[in-house]
Short mmCIF file of C-alpha atoms in Angstrom, two decimals:
data_model
loop_
_atom_site.label_atom_id
_atom_site.label_comp_id
_atom_site.label_asym_id
_atom_site.label_seq_id
_atom_site.Cartn_x
_atom_site.Cartn_y
_atom_site.Cartn_z
CA MET A 19 3.72 -69.97 44.65
CA PRO A 20 2.59 -68.84 41.19
CA SER A 21 3.05 -65.26 39.94
CA SER A 22 0.40 -64.02 41.13
CA ASP A 23 1.14 -63.90 44.05
CA GLY A 24 5.00 -65.05 43.75
CA ALA A 25 6.50 -61.76 45.03
CA ALA A 26 4.51 -61.14 47.98
CA TYR A 27 6.90 -64.78 48.93
CA GLU A 28 9.79 -64.24 48.40
CA GLY A 29 11.90 -63.12 51.40
CA PHE A 30 8.87 -64.79 53.67
CA ALA A 31 9.77 -68.51 53.11
CA ASP A 32 11.47 -69.36 56.31
CA THR A 33 9.16 -66.73 58.18
CA PHE A 34 6.36 -69.58 56.01
CA ALA A 35 8.37 -72.86 56.81
CA ARG A 36 8.67 -72.19 60.46
CA GLU A 37 4.25 -71.01 60.79
CA ALA A 38 3.23 -73.55 58.33
CA SER A 39 4.99 -76.55 60.04
CA THR A 40 3.14 -76.03 63.55
CA SER A 41 0.08 -74.08 62.37
CA ALA A 42 -3.26 -74.22 62.83
CA TYR A 43 -4.46 -74.50 59.38
CA ASN A 44 -1.67 -76.08 58.22
CA ALA A 45 -0.11 -77.96 59.83
CA HIS A 46 -3.40 -80.23 61.74
CA TYR A 47 -5.88 -78.91 59.38
CA ASP A 48 -5.21 -79.07 55.67
CA ARG A 49 -1.75 -81.70 55.81
CA PRO A 50 -3.92 -85.14 57.38
CA THR A 51 -6.40 -84.19 55.54
CA VAL A 52 -4.75 -84.26 52.78
CA LEU A 53 -2.47 -86.54 53.43
CA ASP A 54 -5.86 -88.64 54.19
CA MET A 55 -7.29 -88.39 50.73
CA LEU A 56 -3.66 -89.55 49.03
CA GLY A 57 -3.79 -92.46 50.14
CA ASP A 58 -1.33 -94.77 49.77
CA LEU A 59 1.68 -93.60 47.58
CA ASP A 60 3.78 -96.53 47.41
CA GLY A 61 5.76 -97.21 44.06
CA LYS A 62 3.87 -93.58 42.79
CA HIS A 63 4.48 -90.73 40.91
CA VAL A 64 3.87 -88.02 42.67
CA LEU A 65 4.09 -83.61 41.27
CA ASP A 66 3.86 -81.39 44.34
CA ALA A 67 3.33 -77.96 42.28
CA GLY A 68 3.60 -75.40 44.40
CA CYS A 69 5.75 -76.90 46.95
CA GLY A 70 6.75 -73.91 49.23
CA PRO A 71 8.73 -74.50 51.05
CA GLY A 72 8.83 -78.24 51.30
CA LEU A 73 6.74 -79.26 53.66
CA TYR A 74 5.34 -82.34 51.69
CA LEU A 75 8.22 -83.11 50.27
CA SER A 76 9.68 -85.52 52.91
CA VAL A 77 6.79 -86.72 54.33
CA LEU A 78 5.55 -87.96 50.32
CA LEU A 79 8.78 -89.65 49.91
CA ALA A 80 8.40 -91.30 53.81
CA ARG A 81 4.87 -92.78 52.38
CA GLY A 82 6.80 -93.75 49.48
CA ALA A 83 6.51 -91.88 47.04
CA THR A 84 9.04 -90.64 44.23
CA VAL A 85 8.26 -86.90 43.89
CA VAL A 86 8.86 -84.01 41.55
CA GLY A 87 8.77 -79.85 43.73
CA CYS A 88 8.11 -76.83 42.29
CA ASP A 89 7.48 -73.21 43.24
CA GLN A 90 7.46 -69.35 40.78
CA SER A 91 8.79 -68.55 43.71
CA ALA A 92 12.74 -68.46 44.30
CA ASP A 93 12.73 -68.28 48.41
CA MET A 94 10.43 -71.26 48.93
CA VAL A 95 12.66 -73.03 45.89
CA ARG A 96 16.09 -72.72 48.08
CA ALA A 97 13.84 -73.69 51.44
CA ALA A 98 12.33 -76.43 49.51
CA ARG A 99 16.02 -77.77 48.58
CA ALA A 100 16.97 -77.20 52.34
CA GLN A 101 14.30 -79.53 53.68
CA VAL A 102 14.82 -82.31 51.16
CA GLY A 103 18.11 -82.10 49.57
CA SER A 104 19.36 -84.57 46.44
CA ARG A 105 16.66 -86.70 47.87
CA VAL A 106 13.76 -84.66 45.55
CA PRO A 107 14.08 -82.48 42.46
CA VAL A 108 12.33 -78.91 42.85
CA ARG A 109 12.72 -76.21 40.43
CA GLN A 110 11.23 -73.14 40.05
CA HIS A 111 8.47 -72.65 37.80
CA ASP A 112 5.27 -70.35 37.18
CA LEU A 113 1.78 -72.62 37.46
CA ASP A 114 0.67 -69.59 35.09
CA ALA A 115 3.24 -71.65 32.61
CA PRO A 116 3.75 -74.46 29.96
CA PHE A 117 6.24 -77.14 31.42
CA ASP A 118 7.33 -77.29 28.96
CA TRP A 119 10.71 -79.97 30.92
CA VAL A 120 7.40 -82.10 32.10
CA ALA A 121 6.35 -85.90 29.47
CA ASP A 122 2.39 -86.50 29.09
CA SER A 123 1.55 -89.15 31.48
CA THR A 124 4.34 -89.18 34.02
CA PHE A 125 2.22 -88.34 37.08
CA ASP A 126 0.28 -91.02 38.95
CA ILE A 127 -0.24 -88.24 41.26
CA VAL A 128 -0.07 -84.23 40.72
CA LEU A 129 -0.85 -81.58 44.26
CA LEU A 130 -1.92 -78.33 44.45
CA ALA A 131 -2.15 -78.05 48.45
CA LEU A 132 -2.73 -74.70 48.71
CA VAL A 133 -2.08 -72.82 45.44
CA ILE A 134 -4.61 -73.01 43.08
CA HIS A 135 -6.11 -69.68 43.98
CA TYR A 136 -3.22 -68.07 43.04
CA VAL A 137 -3.25 -69.24 39.06
CA ARG A 138 -3.59 -66.03 36.73
CA ASP A 139 -5.34 -69.50 34.70
CA ARG A 140 -7.90 -71.60 36.66
CA VAL A 141 -8.05 -73.76 33.93
CA ALA A 142 -5.57 -74.00 31.55
CA THR A 143 -3.31 -74.71 34.01
CA LEU A 144 -5.89 -78.04 35.23
CA ALA A 145 -5.58 -78.18 31.43
CA GLU A 146 -1.81 -79.19 31.67
CA LEU A 147 -1.76 -80.81 34.80
CA ARG A 148 -4.06 -83.19 33.06
CA ARG A 149 -1.82 -83.22 30.31
CA LEU A 150 0.97 -85.17 33.36
CA LEU A 151 -1.30 -87.57 34.08
CA ARG A 152 -1.15 -91.59 34.23
CA PRO A 153 -4.10 -93.21 32.87
CA GLY A 154 -5.77 -93.80 36.02
CA GLY A 155 -4.64 -90.69 37.59
CA ARG A 156 -5.17 -87.52 39.70
CA ILE A 157 -4.92 -84.26 41.54
CA ILE A 158 -5.79 -83.87 44.37
CA VAL A 159 -6.47 -80.21 45.32
CA SER A 160 -7.48 -77.92 48.37
CA THR A 161 -8.71 -74.60 49.18
CA SER A 162 -10.21 -72.13 51.03
CA HIS A 163 -13.73 -73.27 50.96
CA PRO A 164 -15.97 -70.57 48.98
CA THR A 165 -18.12 -70.34 52.54
CA ALA A 166 -14.79 -69.00 54.89
CA ASP A 167 -13.91 -66.06 51.47
CA TRP A 168 -17.59 -65.24 51.75
CA ILE A 169 -17.49 -64.71 54.99
CA THR A 170 -14.58 -63.45 55.74
CA ALA A 171 -14.32 -60.93 52.49
CA GLY A 172 -18.08 -59.59 52.43
CA GLY A 173 -20.32 -59.14 49.86
CA SER A 174 -22.57 -61.23 48.64
CA TYR A 175 -22.03 -65.07 48.48
CA PHE A 176 -21.97 -66.05 44.39
CA GLU A 177 -19.37 -62.77 43.43
CA ALA A 178 -15.76 -63.39 42.34
CA GLY A 179 -12.81 -61.70 42.56
CA HIS A 180 -9.57 -61.20 44.67
CA VAL A 181 -9.33 -60.41 48.16
CA GLU A 182 -6.03 -59.55 50.12
CA GLU A 183 -5.36 -60.38 53.34
CA THR A 184 -1.87 -59.22 55.36
CA TRP A 185 -0.67 -62.77 57.40
CA SER A 186 1.78 -62.07 60.27
CA GLY A 187 5.42 -60.78 59.28
CA GLY A 188 3.73 -58.79 57.23
CA MET A 189 3.26 -61.00 54.19
CA THR A 190 0.42 -59.69 51.77
CA HIS A 191 -1.57 -63.03 50.88
CA ARG A 192 -4.23 -61.96 47.77
CA TYR A 193 -6.32 -64.32 46.34
CA TRP A 194 -9.36 -65.89 44.54
CA ARG A 195 -12.65 -66.46 45.64
CA GLN A 196 -15.88 -67.53 43.51
CA PRO A 197 -18.22 -70.24 44.88
CA LEU A 198 -18.06 -73.45 44.45
CA GLN A 199 -20.48 -73.89 41.87
CA ALA A 200 -17.21 -71.69 39.26
CA TRP A 201 -14.97 -73.86 40.84
CA ILE A 202 -17.05 -76.44 39.22
CA GLY A 203 -16.96 -75.23 36.12
CA ASP A 204 -12.90 -74.26 36.07
CA PHE A 205 -12.72 -77.73 36.56
CA THR A 206 -15.65 -79.60 34.13
CA ALA A 207 -13.92 -76.76 31.17
CA ALA A 208 -10.40 -78.07 32.02
CA GLY A 209 -11.40 -81.91 31.11
CA LEU A 210 -11.64 -83.22 34.75
CA ALA A 211 -14.14 -84.69 36.38
CA LEU A 212 -14.69 -84.22 40.24
CA GLU A 213 -14.36 -87.77 41.79
CA ARG A 214 -14.33 -86.40 45.67
CA LEU A 215 -14.96 -83.27 47.70
CA VAL A 216 -13.89 -83.41 51.72
CA GLU A 217 -14.83 -80.52 53.41
CA HIS A 218 -12.00 -79.96 56.44
CA GLN A 219 -11.52 -81.16 59.67
CA PRO A 220 -9.86 -80.25 62.58
CA ALA A 221 -7.33 -83.06 63.43
CA ASP A 222 -7.71 -83.46 66.59
CA SER A 223 -4.23 -82.38 67.46
CA MET A 224 -5.54 -79.18 67.69
CA ALA A 225 -7.68 -79.32 69.89
CA ARG A 226 -4.65 -79.34 72.34
CA GLU A 227 -1.92 -76.24 69.89
CA HIS A 228 -4.30 -74.33 69.49
CA PRO A 229 -8.25 -75.06 71.02
CA SER A 230 -9.81 -71.52 69.83
CA THR A 231 -9.15 -72.33 66.70
CA TYR A 232 -9.77 -76.12 66.55
CA GLY A 233 -14.03 -74.95 68.29
CA LYS A 234 -14.31 -72.43 65.04
CA LEU A 235 -13.16 -75.57 62.45
CA ASN A 236 -15.69 -76.96 64.23
CA ARG A 237 -18.63 -74.85 64.00
CA GLU A 238 -17.40 -72.80 60.38
CA PRO A 239 -16.20 -74.64 57.35
CA GLY A 240 -12.07 -73.43 56.28
CA PHE A 241 -11.29 -75.54 53.55
CA ILE A 242 -12.52 -78.31 50.49
CA ALA A 243 -10.38 -80.36 48.96
CA TYR A 244 -10.88 -81.77 45.94
CA GLN A 245 -9.87 -85.18 43.57
CA LEU A 246 -10.47 -85.01 40.18
CA ALA A 247 -9.45 -87.21 37.52
CA PRO A 248 -9.41 -86.83 33.48
CA ALA A 249 -12.82 -86.68 31.96
CA ARG A 250 -14.18 -90.25 30.43
CA SER A 251 -15.44 -88.73 26.57
#
């Protein structure tokens, strides 16, 4: 996770990994949606930017990708390395800092799963990640749905600013909210074009494991995902 929220995850990596491996919003909502968007990964070179405890890394490997992971939190990096061992290089990196350890045109796909809302300068980070893409490459971003953020925070839908929530275990979750047009504006300012927009739908497995959340997410949006590619000049 990036520096704006990275300290909050220190000491919580193992707890987060246990919960996210089975939770409604992670295991039965975000990961199925994002993995479907990623499509065929055989032979693809993928950067999992903000990889957390590495829950995506093993799946990406199993689907034939060559994978690199990074996260701002040292605790998350430790957990991710424990998850994948020597099969995936995982390093500590703040998404608000330049990727000076990565050459231009290195990756086919950059994955930003539930992490962009922690980044301080979203335009700069996205522009830097665009530099890392090979021709035909894409960035997959998942984040909380602007409507869900509005319902949670109240006030005007068009407000932008930080929201704080306390999660189980006492971890403070601080993230950025803004309306949909502002997200699209950030992508455009970073030199990216929106190729696809997906509003998450709960997996059928959520109905069995988390029936109340399944009912809620069948009625109202929780997360949203974007497929981005370098804009044509």
